[in-house]
Every structure is written in structure tokens, then in C-alpha cells.
Amino acid sequence: MSELLESGGQPTADRAVQRRAVTAAMIGNATEWYDYATYGYLAVVLGKVFFPQSEPGLSLLASFATFALAFAIRPVGAFVLGPLNDRIGRKRTIALTILTMAGATFAIGLLPGYGTAGVFAPLALVLARLVQGFAVGGEYGGASTFVVEYAPDKRRGFWASWLECGALGGFLLASALTTALTYGLSEAAMESWGWRIPFLAALPLGTIGLYLRIRLTDTPSFRALEEEEARPSAPVREALTGHRLRLLICGGLVICSSIGTYVLLTYLPSYLSEELGMTSATSQVLVFVAGALLTAGIPFAGILSDRVGRKRMLAGAAIAYVVLAFPAFQLIQRADSVSALAGIVILTLCHIPILGTTTATLPALFPARVRGTGVAIGYNISFAVFGGTAPLLMTFVVGRTGNLDMPAFYLVLVALITLVPVLAMPETARKPLD
């Protein structure tokens, strides 16, 4: 991370503060993805623990419905917590979000099951998931704004890329921990107490992130707003009335980012096992490799975006999806490990430039007065509508049509749509943020 210490367009903070800013934001994003991935991996077990077993299929459906609730509440969190970034500060808001997320996840690990508490068990689980989703609605907008406002102008893409590395690190941690528990414990032990361990582990992870965040001063941009007494009194109204086009661009860019991520990391495991007949263990390993490759490649994409520009990176990635999505799925459909891995690697290489560039792009669309609000609203509405529904939609469409190429059709369509906001957005690389 030596490039983090290089000087950019203007001095923002000393080197120690800069390092802590990136680390604090990374751990918060890691906590967010760890929470989501943990629930997703344990959905089957949670269905047995928290819902009546008279109809096992319905208990699994109820578990996934509870998972989806967190996506539905995210826009509410964005409209409440996003404006706090612009009114009380980035630091205070991201401290609040990580405390709330980690606390809700830890609470799930303490909840009694249906056999002990009856109907109160699923009600308590739903409440905890709603709190998680509400907090996540303010996390990305606050954390991305926090990192970008600390970043040197000439290295903003590289700085911001580490936020996505933190997110995928949380995903990989949840994947590794839940897989180890699944294979290391008996089914009875997993349903009795083993499922609690990943949720309880969120507390130390969140505590570290909270400690790092509260030690920081707020960003230079927000401190300037305070000194000039220029903080907005109604940031939501200001963002919606004065920056509608940029909100649309923000949401449009998130469509490809969110759908690509959830197809690659959430939908593909079930596609490989349910549609192609590969074992669950093989499917998990292949997707874990994809997540590791994404994590390793994102900082390099961030560096490249600082050199060639955000528009070229995003447009190139969208075109790559259009050209390569079908060949990638043809390889995956051969259903042997080598061919499937080759297809997954192709999809991953298409997605790396998007994840490595988007986080630096979105906050730079908005002025400092409404930056936290604009990113939170644009990101979370788009993510909830498109990213959160991608696995369900793909499962439904493939099941109804029997066409195994439908995910490729979907990715190509999404990539073509993404070209519209990419062409409409301003180029912000290597330019002053404010």
C-alpha cells in the first residue's frame, strides 16, 4: 500500500491519518459483507432453527424472505443515515453504522430458536435483519465519501479501491468460516450451536472497526463545510432537486456493479450445483477462487483508473461483458472443474475494472454539501432493486425457460444499459474533488 502515501493534487492529512482512514473504512465494509454473506451461507440452517418444520420447503423460503428484507429496508437507511453524513459529519455517521451493523449481527447469534421461543424467534430474527439493512443503507455512502475525501486527487482511484477489497474480504471470511464449520461439525451440532459462531464473531470485527473510526478526525471537505457554515439544512431535498441527473447516473452505474457481483458470487454456486449438477463443495471452491481473484485485482484496476480515466475503465468493462459473457457461460456449462473455472475467471476479469473504479467515481459526482446523501440514495435504491433481486430473477428465468444462457443474456443487457450513464458522466480522474 505504498502508493497510499504518495502525494496527490492537494495535501489532505498526514500519512498516519491517511492510513487509518483507509483501514477504518475497509473494516466497516468488511463487516457489511461478512454480515450478508454469513446469513446467506447459513440460510438453510437458519430456516430449520427459526421457523416451524411442518413444511421444510416453506421454512427455507421464509429464511430467504427474511434475507431479502434487509435489501428492502436499505433505501430507508439511505434516506435517514445518508443526510447525517452531510449534517453531522462523515466520521460520526460511519461510526454509528458499524456499531449498529455489528450489534445486530451479534444479536442474531444470541437469539433463541423456534423450539424455545416459538413465534417470537422468527419475529426477533426479522427485527435484527431490518436493523442490519437499515445500517447498511448508510454504510457505503458514508465510507466511500470518507475515503474519497481523504484521498489525494491523483491517487483517488487506488485509495477508493481498497474499500471494495474490504468488502470482498468480509465475503471471503464468511465463506471460509461457514464452510469450515459445515465440514467440521455434524449436522446436529451445526443446528444446535455451530451456526451461532459466525454471528458472534461479528462483534470483535465491528469493535476493531469502530475503534479505528472514532480515533479519526473528520474529512478535510467536511471540516471546510463546518468552517464556512455551509452544511445543508435539507440535504435530501437539495440532492433531489439540484442533482437529479447525477443521482440517475449514480444509480445507473451501480446496476452493473451490483448485478455482476451478485451473479458472480451469489447466484453462480446454485447455478453450478442445481443446473449443471456439480457438487456443492466444488461450486463453493470455484466461487471462492473468483472472490479471491476479484480482491487481488481491484487495487490494480484502481491504479489504472487513475491513469486512463474512470470513463474508459467502465466503458471497457461493459464492452468486455457484451463480448465475453456468452463464451464464458459456454465454458461454465461444460460442467468440469477446469472449464468452469476458466469461464468464471473470464467473468471475474470483466468485473474487476467495475469494482476497482466505481467507488472512486460515485462520490466525485456530487458536491461536498450533499455528497453523502447523493451516494447513499443513488447507490442503495439501485442496489436494492437490481442487485438484491439478481439471484432470484436468474433462478426464476432459468427455471421457467430451461435456457442455461439466460444469465449471459442478462449480463449483456445490463452492460449495454450501463454504457448510457458511463457516457453521460463527467470524467473526474486526476481532477480536484471539490
CSV table of N, CA and C in Angstrom, one decimal, residues 263-264 268 271 315-333 339-354 404-405 407-413 415-416:
chain,number,residue,atom,x,y,z
A,263,VAL,N,-24.4,-12.0,-9.3
A,263,VAL,CA,-24.5,-13.1,-10.2
A,263,VAL,C,-23.2,-14.0,-10.0
A,264,LEU,N,-22.1,-13.3,-9.9
A,264,LEU,CA,-20.8,-14.0,-9.8
A,264,LEU,C,-20.6,-14.7,-8.5
A,268,LEU,N,-24.0,-17.9,-8.9
A,268,LEU,CA,-23.2,-19.0,-9.6
A,268,LEU,C,-23.1,-20.3,-8.8
A,271,TYR,N,-26.3,-22.1,-9.5
A,271,TYR,CA,-26.3,-22.4,-10.9
A,271,TYR,C,-25.4,-23.6,-11.2
A,315,ALA,N,-16.4,1.9,-19.4
A,315,ALA,CA,-16.9,1.6,-20.8
A,315,ALA,C,-16.2,0.3,-21.3
A,316,GLY,N,-14.9,0.2,-21.0
A,316,GLY,CA,-14.2,-1.1,-21.4
A,316,GLY,C,-14.7,-2.3,-20.8
A,317,ALA,N,-15.1,-2.2,-19.5
A,317,ALA,CA,-15.6,-3.4,-18.8
A,317,ALA,C,-17.0,-3.7,-19.3
A,318,ALA,N,-17.8,-2.7,-19.6
A,318,ALA,CA,-19.2,-3.0,-20.1
A,318,ALA,C,-19.0,-3.7,-21.5
A,319,ILE,N,-18.2,-3.2,-22.3
A,319,ILE,CA,-18.0,-3.8,-23.6
A,319,ILE,C,-17.4,-5.3,-23.5
A,320,ALA,N,-16.5,-5.5,-22.5
A,320,ALA,CA,-16.0,-6.8,-22.3
A,320,ALA,C,-17.1,-7.8,-21.9
A,321,TYR,N,-18.0,-7.3,-21.1
A,321,TYR,CA,-19.2,-8.2,-20.7
A,321,TYR,C,-20.0,-8.6,-22.0
A,322,VAL,N,-20.2,-7.6,-22.8
A,322,VAL,CA,-21.0,-7.8,-24.1
A,322,VAL,C,-20.3,-8.9,-24.9
A,323,VAL,N,-19.0,-8.8,-25.1
A,323,VAL,CA,-18.3,-9.7,-25.9
A,323,VAL,C,-18.0,-11.1,-25.3
A,324,LEU,N,-17.8,-11.1,-24.0
A,324,LEU,CA,-17.3,-12.3,-23.4
A,324,LEU,C,-18.3,-13.1,-22.5
A,325,ALA,N,-19.5,-12.5,-22.2
A,325,ALA,CA,-20.4,-13.2,-21.3
A,325,ALA,C,-20.8,-14.5,-21.9
A,326,PHE,N,-21.2,-14.6,-23.1
A,326,PHE,CA,-21.7,-15.9,-23.7
A,326,PHE,C,-20.5,-16.9,-23.8
A,327,PRO,N,-19.4,-16.6,-24.3
A,327,PRO,CA,-18.3,-17.6,-24.3
A,327,PRO,C,-18.0,-18.0,-22.9
A,328,ALA,N,-18.0,-17.2,-21.9
A,328,ALA,CA,-17.7,-17.6,-20.5
A,328,ALA,C,-18.8,-18.6,-20.0
A,329,PHE,N,-20.0,-18.4,-20.3
A,329,PHE,CA,-21.0,-19.3,-19.8
A,329,PHE,C,-21.0,-20.6,-20.7
A,330,GLN,N,-20.6,-20.6,-21.9
A,330,GLN,CA,-20.4,-21.8,-22.6
A,330,GLN,C,-19.3,-22.7,-22.0
A,331,LEU,N,-18.3,-22.1,-21.5
A,331,LEU,CA,-17.2,-22.8,-20.8
A,331,LEU,C,-17.8,-23.4,-19.5
A,332,ILE,N,-18.5,-22.5,-18.7
A,332,ILE,CA,-19.1,-23.0,-17.5
A,332,ILE,C,-20.0,-24.2,-17.6
A,333,GLN,N,-20.8,-24.1,-18.7
A,333,GLN,CA,-21.8,-25.2,-19.0
A,333,GLN,C,-21.2,-26.5,-19.3
A,339,SER,N,-12.9,-26.2,-17.1
A,339,SER,CA,-13.7,-25.3,-18.0
A,339,SER,C,-14.5,-24.3,-17.2
A,340,ALA,N,-15.2,-24.8,-16.1
A,340,ALA,CA,-16.0,-23.9,-15.3
A,340,ALA,C,-15.1,-22.8,-14.7
A,341,LEU,N,-14.0,-23.2,-14.2
A,341,LEU,CA,-13.1,-22.2,-13.6
A,341,LEU,C,-12.6,-21.2,-14.7
A,342,ALA,N,-12.3,-21.6,-15.9
A,342,ALA,CA,-11.9,-20.7,-16.9
A,342,ALA,C,-13.1,-19.7,-17.2
A,343,GLY,N,-14.3,-20.2,-17.3
A,343,GLY,CA,-15.4,-19.3,-17.6
A,343,GLY,C,-15.6,-18.3,-16.4
A,344,ILE,N,-15.5,-18.8,-15.2
A,344,ILE,CA,-15.6,-17.9,-14.0
A,344,ILE,C,-14.5,-16.8,-14.0
A,345,VAL,N,-13.3,-17.2,-14.4
A,345,VAL,CA,-12.2,-16.3,-14.4
A,345,VAL,C,-12.5,-15.2,-15.5
A,346,ILE,N,-13.0,-15.6,-16.6
A,346,ILE,CA,-13.3,-14.6,-17.6
A,346,ILE,C,-14.3,-13.6,-17.1
A,347,LEU,N,-15.4,-14.0,-16.4
A,347,LEU,CA,-16.4,-13.1,-15.8
A,347,LEU,C,-15.8,-12.2,-14.8
A,348,THR,N,-14.9,-12.8,-14.0
A,348,THR,CA,-14.2,-12.1,-12.9
A,348,THR,C,-13.3,-11.0,-13.5
A,349,LEU,N,-12.6,-11.3,-14.6
A,349,LEU,CA,-11.8,-10.2,-15.2
A,349,LEU,C,-12.6,-9.1,-15.8
A,350,CYS,N,-13.8,-9.4,-16.3
A,350,CYS,CA,-14.7,-8.4,-16.8
A,350,CYS,C,-15.2,-7.5,-15.6
A,351,HIS,N,-15.3,-8.1,-14.4
A,351,HIS,CA,-15.9,-7.3,-13.3
A,351,HIS,C,-14.9,-6.5,-12.5
A,352,ILE,N,-13.6,-6.9,-12.5
A,352,ILE,CA,-12.6,-6.3,-11.8
A,352,ILE,C,-12.5,-4.8,-12.1
A,353,PRO,N,-12.5,-4.3,-13.3
A,353,PRO,CA,-12.5,-2.9,-13.6
A,353,PRO,C,-13.7,-2.1,-13.1
A,354,ILE,N,-14.8,-2.8,-13.0
A,354,ILE,CA,-16.0,-2.1,-12.5
A,354,ILE,C,-15.9,-1.8,-11.0
A,404,LEU,N,-30.1,-22.3,-20.3
A,404,LEU,CA,-28.9,-22.0,-19.4
A,404,LEU,C,-28.1,-20.8,-19.8
A,405,ASP,N,-28.4,-20.2,-20.9
A,405,ASP,CA,-27.7,-19.0,-21.3
A,405,ASP,C,-28.4,-17.7,-20.8
A,407,PRO,N,-28.5,-16.2,-17.9
A,407,PRO,CA,-27.6,-15.3,-17.2
A,407,PRO,C,-26.7,-14.5,-18.1
A,408,ALA,N,-26.2,-15.1,-19.1
A,408,ALA,CA,-25.4,-14.4,-20.1
A,408,ALA,C,-26.2,-13.3,-20.8
A,409,PHE,N,-27.4,-13.6,-21.2
A,409,PHE,CA,-28.3,-12.6,-21.8
A,409,PHE,C,-28.5,-11.4,-20.8
A,410,TYR,N,-28.7,-11.7,-19.6
A,410,TYR,CA,-28.9,-10.7,-18.6
A,410,TYR,C,-27.7,-9.8,-18.4
A,411,LEU,N,-26.5,-10.4,-18.3
A,411,LEU,CA,-25.3,-9.6,-18.1
A,411,LEU,C,-25.0,-8.7,-19.3
A,412,VAL,N,-25.3,-9.2,-20.5
A,412,VAL,CA,-25.1,-8.4,-21.8
A,412,VAL,C,-26.1,-7.2,-21.8
A,413,LEU,N,-27.3,-7.5,-21.4
A,413,LEU,CA,-28.3,-6.4,-21.4
A,413,LEU,C,-27.9,-5.4,-20.4
A,415,ALA,N,-24.9,-4.7,-19.2
A,415,ALA,CA,-23.8,-4.0,-19.7
A,415,ALA,C,-24.1,-2.9,-20.7
A,416,LEU,N,-25.0,-3.2,-21.6
A,416,LEU,CA,-25.4,-2.2,-22.6
A,416,LEU,C,-26.1,-1.1,-22.0
